[in-house]
PDB file of C-alpha atoms in Angstrom:
ATOM      1  CA  MET A 467     -21.669 -19.608  -5.257  1.00 91.00           C
ATOM      2  CA  PRO A 468     -21.715 -18.993  -1.497  1.00 95.00           C
ATOM      3  CA  HIS A 469     -23.313 -21.635   0.708  1.00 97.00           C
ATOM      4  CA  ILE A 470     -25.482 -18.984   2.421  1.00 97.00           C
ATOM      5  CA  PRO A 471     -27.034 -15.776   1.061  1.00 95.00           C
ATOM      6  CA  LEU A 472     -24.456 -12.969   1.219  1.00 95.00           C
ATOM      7  CA  PRO A 473     -24.476  -9.435  -0.194  1.00 90.00           C
ATOM      8  CA  ASP A 474     -23.392  -9.663  -3.856  1.00 86.00           C
ATOM      9  CA  HIS A 475     -21.353  -6.461  -3.620  1.00 90.00           C
ATOM     10  CA  LEU A 476     -19.299  -7.661  -0.623  1.00 94.00           C
ATOM     11  CA  PRO A 477     -17.083 -10.600  -1.599  1.00 95.00           C
ATOM     12  CA  GLY A 478     -14.804 -12.551   0.704  1.00 96.00           C
ATOM     13  CA  ILE A 479     -14.840 -11.999   4.427  1.00 97.00           C
ATOM     14  CA  THR A 480     -16.514  -8.600   4.132  1.00 95.00           C
ATOM     15  CA  GLY A 481     -19.853 -10.189   3.231  1.00 96.00           C
ATOM     16  CA  LEU A 482     -19.510 -12.690   6.067  1.00 97.00           C
ATOM     17  CA  LEU A 483     -18.828  -9.924   8.561  1.00 97.00           C
ATOM     18  CA  GLU A 484     -21.895  -8.029   7.361  1.00 95.00           C
ATOM     19  CA  TYR A 485     -23.983 -11.196   7.641  1.00 96.00           C
ATOM     20  CA  ARG A 486     -23.351 -11.421  11.419  1.00 96.00           C
ATOM     21  CA  LEU A 487     -22.560  -7.983  12.817  1.00 96.00           C
ATOM     22  CA  ASP A 488     -22.570  -9.379  16.362  1.00 97.00           C
ATOM     23  CA  THR A 489     -19.759 -11.847  15.655  1.00 97.00           C
ATOM     24  CA  ALA A 490     -18.049  -9.400  13.305  1.00 97.00           C
ATOM     25  CA  ALA A 491     -17.482  -6.799  16.019  1.00 97.00           C
ATOM     26  CA  PRO A 492     -14.936  -8.805  18.066  1.00 97.00           C
ATOM     27  CA  ILE A 493     -13.327 -10.165  14.888  1.00 97.00           C
ATOM     28  CA  ARG A 494     -12.810  -6.644  13.552  1.00 97.00           C
ATOM     29  CA  THR A 495     -11.549  -5.385  16.929  1.00 97.00           C
ATOM     30  CA  LEU A 496      -8.995  -8.172  17.267  1.00 98.00           C
ATOM     31  CA  THR A 497      -7.819  -7.795  13.670  1.00 98.00           C
ATOM     32  CA  GLN A 498      -7.471  -4.024  14.048  1.00 98.00           C
ATOM     33  CA  LEU A 499      -5.501  -4.467  17.272  1.00 98.00           C
ATOM     34  CA  LEU A 500      -3.140  -7.084  15.862  1.00 98.00           C
ATOM     35  CA  LEU A 501      -2.542  -5.644  12.398  1.00 98.00           C
ATOM     36  CA  ARG A 502      -2.838  -1.907  13.064  1.00 98.00           C
ATOM     37  CA  GLY A 503      -2.279  -1.529  16.803  1.00 97.00           C
ATOM     38  CA  GLU A 504       0.912  -0.672  18.620  1.00 97.00           C
ATOM     39  CA  SER A 505       3.705  -3.085  17.749  1.00 98.00           C
ATOM     40  CA  THR A 506       7.421  -3.258  17.109  1.00 98.00           C
ATOM     41  CA  LEU A 507       6.531  -5.089  13.893  1.00 98.00           C
ATOM     42  CA  THR A 508       5.540  -2.718  11.122  1.00 98.00           C
ATOM     43  CA  GLU A 509       2.067  -2.865   9.616  1.00 98.00           C
ATOM     44  CA  GLY A 510       3.676  -4.126   6.418  1.00 98.00           C
ATOM     45  CA  GLU A 511       5.446  -6.950   8.273  1.00 98.00           C
ATOM     46  CA  ARG A 512       2.186  -7.980   9.930  1.00 98.00           C
ATOM     47  CA  GLU A 513       0.426  -7.966   6.559  1.00 98.00           C
ATOM     48  CA  LEU A 514       3.234 -10.196   5.225  1.00 98.00           C
ATOM     49  CA  ILE A 515       2.354 -12.743   7.920  1.00 98.00           C
ATOM     50  CA  ALA A 516      -1.316 -12.607   6.868  1.00 98.00           C
ATOM     51  CA  ALA A 517      -0.411 -12.941   3.176  1.00 98.00           C
ATOM     52  CA  LEU A 518       1.980 -15.847   3.791  1.00 98.00           C
ATOM     53  CA  VAL A 519      -0.545 -17.827   5.835  1.00 98.00           C
ATOM     54  CA  SER A 520      -3.378 -17.116   3.379  1.00 98.00           C
ATOM     55  CA  SER A 521      -1.163 -18.137   0.475  1.00 98.00           C
ATOM     56  CA  ARG A 522      -0.212 -21.409   2.145  1.00 98.00           C
ATOM     57  CA  ASN A 523      -3.866 -22.075   2.947  1.00 98.00           C
ATOM     58  CA  CYS A 524      -4.688 -21.439  -0.745  1.00 98.00           C
ATOM     59  CA  THR A 525      -7.357 -18.903   0.189  1.00 98.00           C
ATOM     60  CA  ASN A 526      -7.301 -16.741  -2.906  1.00 97.00           C
ATOM     61  CA  PHE A 527      -9.375 -13.853  -1.546  1.00 97.00           C
ATOM     62  CA  CYS A 528      -7.296 -13.352   1.622  1.00 98.00           C
ATOM     63  CA  ASN A 529      -4.022 -14.006  -0.205  1.00 98.00           C
ATOM     64  CA  ALA A 530      -4.768 -11.329  -2.810  1.00 98.00           C
ATOM     65  CA  ALA A 531      -6.127  -8.828  -0.272  1.00 98.00           C
ATOM     66  CA  HIS A 532      -3.279  -9.078   2.215  1.00 98.00           C
ATOM     67  CA  THR A 533      -0.599  -9.299  -0.449  1.00 98.00           C
ATOM     68  CA  LYS A 534      -1.914  -6.025  -1.890  1.00 98.00           C
ATOM     69  CA  ALA A 535      -2.045  -4.452   1.586  1.00 98.00           C
ATOM     70  CA  ALA A 536       1.554  -5.545   2.261  1.00 98.00           C
ATOM     71  CA  ASP A 537       2.661  -4.203  -1.127  1.00 98.00           C
ATOM     72  CA  LEU A 538       1.057  -0.826  -0.426  1.00 98.00           C
ATOM     73  CA  LEU A 539       2.475  -0.587   3.089  1.00 98.00           C
ATOM     74  CA  LEU A 540       5.956  -1.651   1.963  1.00 98.00           C
ATOM     75  CA  GLY A 541       5.825   0.636  -1.072  1.00 98.00           C
ATOM     76  CA  GLU A 542       6.733  -2.138  -3.528  1.00 98.00           C
ATOM     77  CA  ALA A 543       5.410  -5.407  -4.870  1.00 96.00           C
ATOM     78  CA  GLU A 544       8.411  -7.742  -4.726  1.00 98.00           C
ATOM     79  CA  THR A 545       8.795  -8.554  -1.030  1.00 98.00           C
ATOM     80  CA  ALA A 546       5.426 -10.237  -0.505  1.00 98.00           C
ATOM     81  CA  ARG A 547       5.919 -12.332  -3.639  1.00 98.00           C
ATOM     82  CA  ALA A 548       9.425 -13.287  -2.523  1.00 98.00           C
ATOM     83  CA  VAL A 549       8.256 -14.203   0.998  1.00 98.00           C
ATOM     84  CA  LYS A 550       5.565 -16.488  -0.412  1.00 98.00           C
ATOM     85  CA  ASP A 551       8.036 -18.069  -2.861  1.00 98.00           C
ATOM     86  CA  ASP A 552      10.836 -18.719  -0.346  1.00 98.00           C
ATOM     87  CA  ILE A 553      11.091 -17.112   3.072  1.00 98.00           C
ATOM     88  CA  GLU A 554      14.818 -17.815   3.361  1.00 98.00           C
ATOM     89  CA  THR A 555      15.770 -15.919   0.187  1.00 98.00           C
ATOM     90  CA  ALA A 556      13.261 -13.088   0.614  1.00 98.00           C
ATOM     91  CA  PRO A 557      14.666  -9.558   1.078  1.00 98.00           C
ATOM     92  CA  VAL A 558      13.689  -9.258   4.740  1.00 98.00           C
ATOM     93  CA  SER A 559      15.661  -9.193   7.988  1.00 98.00           C
ATOM     94  CA  GLU A 560      16.814 -12.372   9.700  1.00 98.00           C
ATOM     95  CA  LYS A 561      14.394 -11.608  12.520  1.00 98.00           C
ATOM     96  CA  LEU A 562      11.469 -11.381  10.114  1.00 98.00           C
ATOM     97  CA  LYS A 563      12.570 -14.566   8.319  1.00 98.00           C
ATOM     98  CA  ALA A 564      12.519 -16.383  11.664  1.00 99.00           C
ATOM     99  CA  LEU A 565       9.095 -14.953  12.537  1.00 99.00           C
ATOM    100  CA  LEU A 566       7.713 -15.835   9.114  1.00 99.00           C
ATOM    101  CA  GLN A 567       8.978 -19.400   9.597  1.00 98.00           C
ATOM    102  CA  ILE A 568       7.068 -19.477  12.893  1.00 99.00           C
ATOM    103  CA  ALA A 569       3.977 -18.248  11.043  1.00 98.00           C
ATOM    104  CA  ALA A 570       4.451 -20.975   8.417  1.00 98.00           C
ATOM    105  CA  LEU A 571       4.785 -23.615  11.140  1.00 98.00           C
ATOM    106  CA  THR A 572       1.679 -22.285  12.899  1.00 98.00           C
ATOM    107  CA  GLN A 573      -0.210 -22.556   9.598  1.00 98.00           C
ATOM    108  CA  GLN A 574       0.718 -26.261   9.440  1.00 98.00           C
ATOM    109  CA  SER A 575      -0.169 -26.964  13.072  1.00 97.00           C
ATOM    110  CA  GLY A 576       0.288 -25.111  16.321  1.00 96.00           C
ATOM    111  CA  ARG A 577       2.328 -28.056  17.535  1.00 98.00           C
ATOM    112  CA  ALA A 578       4.708 -27.650  14.605  1.00 98.00           C
ATOM    113  CA  VAL A 579       6.161 -24.525  16.216  1.00 98.00           C
ATOM    114  CA  SER A 580       9.323 -25.968  17.713  1.00 98.00           C
ATOM    115  CA  PRO A 581      11.606 -24.704  20.459  1.00 98.00           C
ATOM    116  CA  GLU A 582      14.288 -24.425  17.763  1.00 98.00           C
ATOM    117  CA  ALA A 583      12.123 -22.119  15.642  1.00 98.00           C
ATOM    118  CA  VAL A 584      11.409 -19.914  18.654  1.00 98.00           C
ATOM    119  CA  GLU A 585      15.081 -19.881  19.642  1.00 98.00           C
ATOM    120  CA  ARG A 586      16.062 -18.889  16.102  1.00 98.00           C
ATOM    121  CA  ALA A 587      13.685 -15.924  16.358  1.00 98.00           C
ATOM    122  CA  ARG A 588      15.053 -14.918  19.759  1.00 98.00           C
ATOM    123  CA  VAL A 589      18.667 -15.126  18.547  1.00 98.00           C
ATOM    124  CA  ALA A 590      17.679 -12.922  15.591  1.00 98.00           C
ATOM    125  CA  GLY A 591      16.314 -10.327  18.037  1.00 98.00           C
ATOM    126  CA  ALA A 592      12.591 -11.140  18.241  1.00 98.00           C
ATOM    127  CA  THR A 593      10.869 -10.293  21.489  1.00 98.00           C
ATOM    128  CA  ASP A 594       8.443 -12.567  23.273  1.00 98.00           C
ATOM    129  CA  ARG A 595       5.616 -10.247  22.238  1.00 98.00           C
ATOM    130  CA  GLU A 596       6.664 -10.427  18.572  1.00 98.00           C
ATOM    131  CA  ILE A 597       6.723 -14.224  18.776  1.00 98.00           C
ATOM    132  CA  HIS A 598       3.327 -14.215  20.503  1.00 98.00           C
ATOM    133  CA  ASP A 599       1.774 -11.836  17.989  1.00 98.00           C
ATOM    134  CA  THR A 600       3.201 -13.774  15.027  1.00 98.00           C
ATOM    135  CA  VAL A 601       1.582 -16.992  16.238  1.00 98.00           C
ATOM    136  CA  LEU A 602      -1.685 -15.210  16.999  1.00 98.00           C
ATOM    137  CA  ILE A 603      -1.828 -13.457  13.602  1.00 98.00           C
ATOM    138  CA  ALA A 604      -1.039 -16.745  11.834  1.00 98.00           C
ATOM    139  CA  ALA A 605      -3.668 -18.628  13.835  1.00 98.00           C
ATOM    140  CA  LEU A 606      -6.216 -15.873  13.261  1.00 98.00           C
ATOM    141  CA  PHE A 607      -5.675 -15.978   9.509  1.00 98.00           C
ATOM    142  CA  CYS A 608      -6.074 -19.748   9.512  1.00 98.00           C
ATOM    143  CA  LEU A 609      -9.490 -19.111  11.070  1.00 98.00           C
ATOM    144  CA  TYR A 610     -10.323 -16.383   8.526  1.00 98.00           C
ATOM    145  CA  ASN A 611      -9.175 -18.560   5.635  1.00 98.00           C
ATOM    146  CA  LYS A 612     -11.400 -21.419   6.781  1.00 98.00           C
ATOM    147  CA  TYR A 613     -14.289 -18.985   7.327  1.00 98.00           C
ATOM    148  CA  VAL A 614     -13.993 -17.548   3.802  1.00 98.00           C
ATOM    149  CA  ASP A 615     -13.477 -20.878   2.049  1.00 98.00           C
ATOM    150  CA  GLY A 616     -15.837 -22.889   4.256  1.00 98.00           C
ATOM    151  CA  LEU A 617     -18.762 -20.699   3.236  1.00 98.00           C
ATOM    152  CA  ALA A 618     -17.584 -20.483  -0.393  1.00 97.00           C
ATOM    153  CA  THR A 619     -17.531 -16.696  -0.528  1.00 97.00           C
ATOM    154  CA  VAL A 620     -17.109 -14.931  -3.842  1.00 94.00           C
ATOM    155  CA  THR A 621     -13.500 -14.290  -4.882  1.00 95.00           C
ATOM    156  CA  PRO A 622     -13.090 -11.522  -7.455  1.00 95.00           C
ATOM    157  CA  THR A 623     -10.479 -12.137 -10.131  1.00 94.00           C
ATOM    158  CA  ASP A 624     -10.025  -8.515 -11.248  1.00 95.00           C
ATOM    159  CA  PRO A 625      -6.755  -7.087  -9.817  1.00 95.00           C
ATOM    160  CA  ALA A 626      -8.424  -3.651  -9.674  1.00 95.00           C
ATOM    161  CA  TYR A 627     -10.746  -4.967  -6.957  1.00 94.00           C
ATOM    162  CA  TYR A 628      -7.767  -5.853  -4.754  1.00 96.00           C
ATOM    163  CA  GLN A 629      -6.166  -2.464  -5.388  1.00 95.00           C
ATOM    164  CA  THR A 630      -9.327  -0.832  -4.051  1.00 94.00           C
ATOM    165  CA  LEU A 631      -9.525  -3.281  -1.147  1.00 95.00           C
ATOM    166  CA  GLY A 632      -5.836  -2.792  -0.354  1.00 96.00           C
ATOM    167  CA  ASP A 633      -6.353   0.974  -0.310  1.00 95.00           C
ATOM    168  CA  ARG A 634      -9.291   0.510   2.072  1.00 94.00           C
ATOM    169  CA  ILE A 635      -7.361  -1.830   4.367  1.00 95.00           C
ATOM    170  CA  THR A 636      -4.293   0.393   4.524  1.00 96.00           C
ATOM    171  CA  GLY A 637      -6.305   3.600   4.806  1.00 94.00           C
ATOM    172  CA  ARG A 638      -9.050   2.661   7.255  1.00 93.00           C
ATOM    173  CA  GLY A 639      -7.813  -0.585   8.705  1.00 95.00           C
ATOM    174  CA  TYR A 640     -10.247  -3.278   9.712  1.00 96.00           C
ATOM    175  CA  VAL A 641     -13.015  -1.197  11.248  1.00 94.00           C
ATOM    176  CA  ARG A 642     -16.477  -1.131   9.710  1.00 94.00           C
ATOM    177  CA  PRO A 643     -17.342   2.178   8.076  1.00 91.00           C
ATOM    178  CA  PRO A 644     -20.090   4.140   9.835  1.00 90.00           C
ATOM    179  CA  GLY A 645     -23.378   2.904   8.397  1.00 88.00           C
ATOM    180  CA  GLY A 646     -21.771  -0.127   6.762  1.00 89.00           C
ATOM    181  CA  TYR A 647     -21.205  -0.663   3.075  1.00 85.00           C
ATOM    182  CA  PRO A 648     -23.743   0.894   0.713  1.00 83.00           C
ATOM    183  CA  THR A 649     -25.342  -1.231  -1.963  1.00 81.00           C
ATOM    184  CA  PRO A 650     -24.219   0.031  -5.359  1.00 75.00           C
ATOM    185  CA  ALA A 651     -26.878   1.577  -7.577  1.00 67.00           C
ATOM    186  CA  LYS A 652     -27.979  -0.668 -10.423  1.00 62.00           C
TER     187      LYS A 652
END
Protein backbone atom coordinates (compact mmCIF):
# COMPACT_ATOMS: atom_id res chain seq x y z
CA MET A 1 0.00 0.00 0.00
CA PRO A 2 1.51 3.35 -1.01
CA HIS A 3 2.41 5.79 1.75
CA ILE A 4 0.46 8.58 0.00
CA PRO A 5 -2.72 8.46 -2.10
CA LEU A 6 -1.81 7.61 -5.71
CA PRO A 7 -3.96 6.73 -8.72
CA ASP A 8 -4.77 3.00 -8.49
CA HIS A 9 -4.40 2.52 -12.24
CA LEU A 10 -0.88 4.01 -12.37
CA PRO A 11 1.59 1.81 -10.48
CA GLY A 12 5.26 2.52 -9.92
CA ILE A 13 6.78 5.83 -10.88
CA THR A 14 3.94 6.70 -13.24
CA GLY A 15 1.58 7.39 -10.34
CA LEU A 16 4.23 9.45 -8.57
CA LEU A 17 4.81 11.55 -11.67
CA GLU A 18 1.08 12.18 -12.00
CA TYR A 19 0.90 13.13 -8.32
CA ARG A 20 3.29 16.09 -8.85
CA LEU A 21 3.15 17.25 -12.46
CA ASP A 22 5.41 20.20 -11.64
CA THR A 23 8.27 17.99 -10.45
CA ALA A 24 7.47 15.35 -13.06
CA ALA A 25 8.13 17.68 -15.99
CA PRO A 26 11.91 18.03 -15.46
CA ILE A 27 12.20 14.36 -14.48
CA ARG A 28 10.51 13.28 -17.71
CA THR A 29 12.58 15.72 -19.79
CA LEU A 30 15.87 14.51 -18.34
CA THR A 31 14.91 10.85 -18.70
CA GLN A 32 13.80 11.37 -22.30
CA LEU A 33 17.05 13.17 -23.11
CA LEU A 34 19.29 10.55 -21.51
CA LEU A 35 17.50 7.39 -22.62
CA ARG A 36 16.05 8.47 -25.97
CA GLY A 37 18.12 11.48 -27.01
CA GLU A 38 21.10 11.59 -29.31
CA SER A 39 23.85 9.25 -28.14
CA THR A 40 26.50 6.88 -29.40
CA LEU A 41 25.02 4.34 -26.98
CA THR A 42 21.95 2.64 -28.37
CA GLU A 43 18.60 3.00 -26.64
CA GLY A 44 18.84 -0.68 -25.75
CA GLU A 45 22.26 -0.20 -24.14
CA ARG A 46 20.95 2.73 -22.10
CA GLU A 47 17.97 0.65 -20.97
CA LEU A 48 20.43 -2.08 -19.92
CA ILE A 49 22.09 0.45 -17.60
CA ALA A 50 18.69 1.33 -16.10
CA ALA A 51 17.76 -2.35 -15.70
CA LEU A 52 21.11 -3.26 -14.11
CA VAL A 53 20.94 -0.44 -11.56
CA SER A 54 17.28 -1.13 -10.74
CA SER A 55 18.03 -4.83 -10.35
CA ARG A 56 20.92 -4.15 -7.98
CA ASN A 57 18.74 -1.74 -6.00
CA CYS A 58 16.08 -4.49 -5.78
CA THR A 59 13.41 -2.14 -7.11
CA ASN A 60 11.08 -4.66 -8.70
CA PHE A 61 8.93 -2.19 -10.65
CA CYS A 62 11.85 -0.40 -12.35
CA ASN A 63 13.78 -3.64 -12.85
CA ALA A 64 10.86 -5.29 -14.64
CA ALA A 65 9.98 -2.19 -16.68
CA HIS A 66 13.48 -1.43 -17.92
CA THR A 67 14.38 -5.07 -18.46
CA LYS A 68 11.32 -5.37 -20.72
CA ALA A 69 12.23 -2.14 -22.53
CA ALA A 70 15.79 -3.40 -23.08
CA ASP A 71 14.48 -6.75 -24.31
CA LEU A 72 12.18 -5.05 -26.81
CA LEU A 73 14.86 -2.66 -28.05
CA LEU A 74 17.46 -5.43 -28.35
CA GLY A 75 14.96 -7.78 -29.98
CA GLU A 76 15.63 -10.62 -27.52
CA ALA A 77 15.32 -11.46 -23.86
CA GLU A 78 18.68 -13.01 -22.97
CA THR A 79 21.08 -10.06 -22.86
CA ALA A 80 19.41 -8.13 -20.04
CA ARG A 81 19.16 -11.29 -17.95
CA ALA A 82 22.80 -12.11 -18.64
CA VAL A 83 23.96 -8.57 -17.78
CA LYS A 84 22.14 -8.71 -14.45
CA ASP A 85 23.54 -12.19 -13.70
CA ASP A 86 27.18 -11.42 -14.57
CA ILE A 87 28.35 -8.42 -16.56
CA GLU A 88 31.67 -10.05 -17.46
CA THR A 89 30.11 -13.09 -19.16
CA ALA A 90 27.20 -11.23 -20.77
CA PRO A 91 27.05 -11.17 -24.59
CA VAL A 92 27.92 -7.49 -24.93
CA SER A 93 30.97 -5.62 -26.20
CA GLU A 94 34.00 -4.99 -24.00
CA LYS A 95 33.16 -1.29 -24.08
CA LEU A 96 29.64 -1.94 -22.79
CA LYS A 97 30.95 -4.34 -20.13
CA ALA A 98 33.26 -1.58 -18.88
CA LEU A 99 30.44 0.98 -18.91
CA LEU A 100 28.09 -1.41 -17.12
CA GLN A 101 30.78 -1.94 -14.46
CA ILE A 102 30.90 1.84 -14.03
CA ALA A 103 27.11 1.85 -13.66
CA ALA A 104 27.35 -0.92 -11.05
CA LEU A 105 30.00 1.03 -9.14
CA THR A 106 27.89 4.20 -9.31
CA GLN A 107 24.95 2.22 -7.89
CA GLN A 108 27.13 1.28 -4.88
CA SER A 109 28.47 4.80 -4.35
CA GLY A 110 29.61 7.58 -6.62
CA ARG A 111 32.99 7.36 -4.94
CA ALA A 112 33.26 3.70 -5.89
CA VAL A 113 33.87 4.69 -9.52
CA SER A 114 37.63 4.32 -9.68
CA PRO A 115 40.19 5.72 -12.09
CA GLU A 116 40.87 2.10 -13.09
CA ALA A 117 37.23 1.53 -14.03
CA VAL A 118 37.20 4.70 -16.12
CA GLU A 119 40.51 3.78 -17.76
CA ARG A 120 39.17 0.32 -18.61
CA ALA A 121 36.22 1.98 -20.37
CA ARG A 122 38.49 4.37 -22.26
CA VAL A 123 40.80 1.54 -23.38
CA ALA A 124 37.71 -0.34 -24.60
CA GLY A 125 36.75 2.69 -26.71
CA ALA A 126 34.30 4.60 -24.50
CA THR A 127 34.17 8.34 -24.98
CA ASP A 128 34.08 10.85 -22.16
CA ARG A 129 30.43 11.55 -22.99
CA GLU A 130 29.57 7.83 -22.79
CA ILE A 131 31.28 7.62 -19.40
CA HIS A 132 29.47 10.77 -18.25
CA ASP A 133 26.08 9.57 -19.46
CA THR A 134 26.57 6.11 -17.91
CA VAL A 135 27.22 7.65 -14.49
CA LEU A 136 24.32 10.06 -14.88
CA ILE A 137 21.86 7.35 -15.98
CA ALA A 138 22.98 5.12 -13.10
CA ALA A 139 22.68 7.95 -10.58
CA LEU A 140 19.29 8.95 -11.98
CA PHE A 141 17.96 5.42 -11.62
CA CYS A 142 19.21 5.26 -8.05
CA LEU A 143 17.04 8.33 -7.44
CA TYR A 144 14.05 6.78 -9.25
CA ASN A 145 14.46 3.50 -7.38
CA LYS A 146 14.46 5.31 -4.04
CA TYR A 147 11.48 7.42 -5.14
CA VAL A 148 9.43 4.34 -6.12
CA ASP A 149 10.37 2.25 -3.09
CA GLY A 150 10.42 5.13 -0.59
CA LEU A 151 6.76 5.87 -1.26
CA ALA A 152 5.85 2.16 -1.47
CA THR A 153 4.27 2.38 -4.91
CA VAL A 154 2.28 -0.54 -6.26
CA THR A 155 4.32 -3.13 -8.17
CA PRO A 156 2.26 -5.31 -10.51
CA THR A 157 3.26 -8.96 -10.67
CA ASP A 158 1.58 -9.80 -14.00
CA PRO A 159 4.22 -10.01 -16.79
CA ALA A 160 1.57 -8.75 -19.25
CA TYR A 161 1.61 -5.39 -17.46
CA TYR A 162 5.34 -5.00 -18.14
CA GLN A 163 4.88 -6.01 -21.78
CA THR A 164 2.39 -3.16 -22.15
CA LEU A 165 4.64 -0.77 -20.22
CA GLY A 166 7.68 -1.82 -22.25
CA ASP A 167 5.74 -1.18 -25.46
CA ARG A 168 4.80 2.27 -24.16
CA ILE A 169 8.35 3.11 -23.11
CA THR A 170 9.89 1.97 -26.38
CA GLY A 171 7.14 3.50 -28.51
CA ARG A 172 6.57 6.87 -26.86
CA GLY A 173 9.56 7.22 -24.60
CA TYR A 174 9.27 9.02 -21.31
CA VAL A 175 7.00 11.89 -22.27
CA ARG A 176 3.55 12.24 -20.73
CA PRO A 177 0.73 11.56 -23.17
CA PRO A 178 -1.37 14.61 -24.06
CA GLY A 179 -4.09 14.84 -21.43
CA GLY A 180 -2.38 12.35 -19.13
CA TYR A 181 -3.48 8.82 -18.40
CA PRO A 182 -7.22 8.14 -18.49
CA THR A 183 -8.86 6.39 -15.58
CA PRO A 184 -10.13 3.01 -16.75
CA ALA A 185 -13.89 2.52 -16.79
CA LYS A 186 -15.18 0.37 -13.95
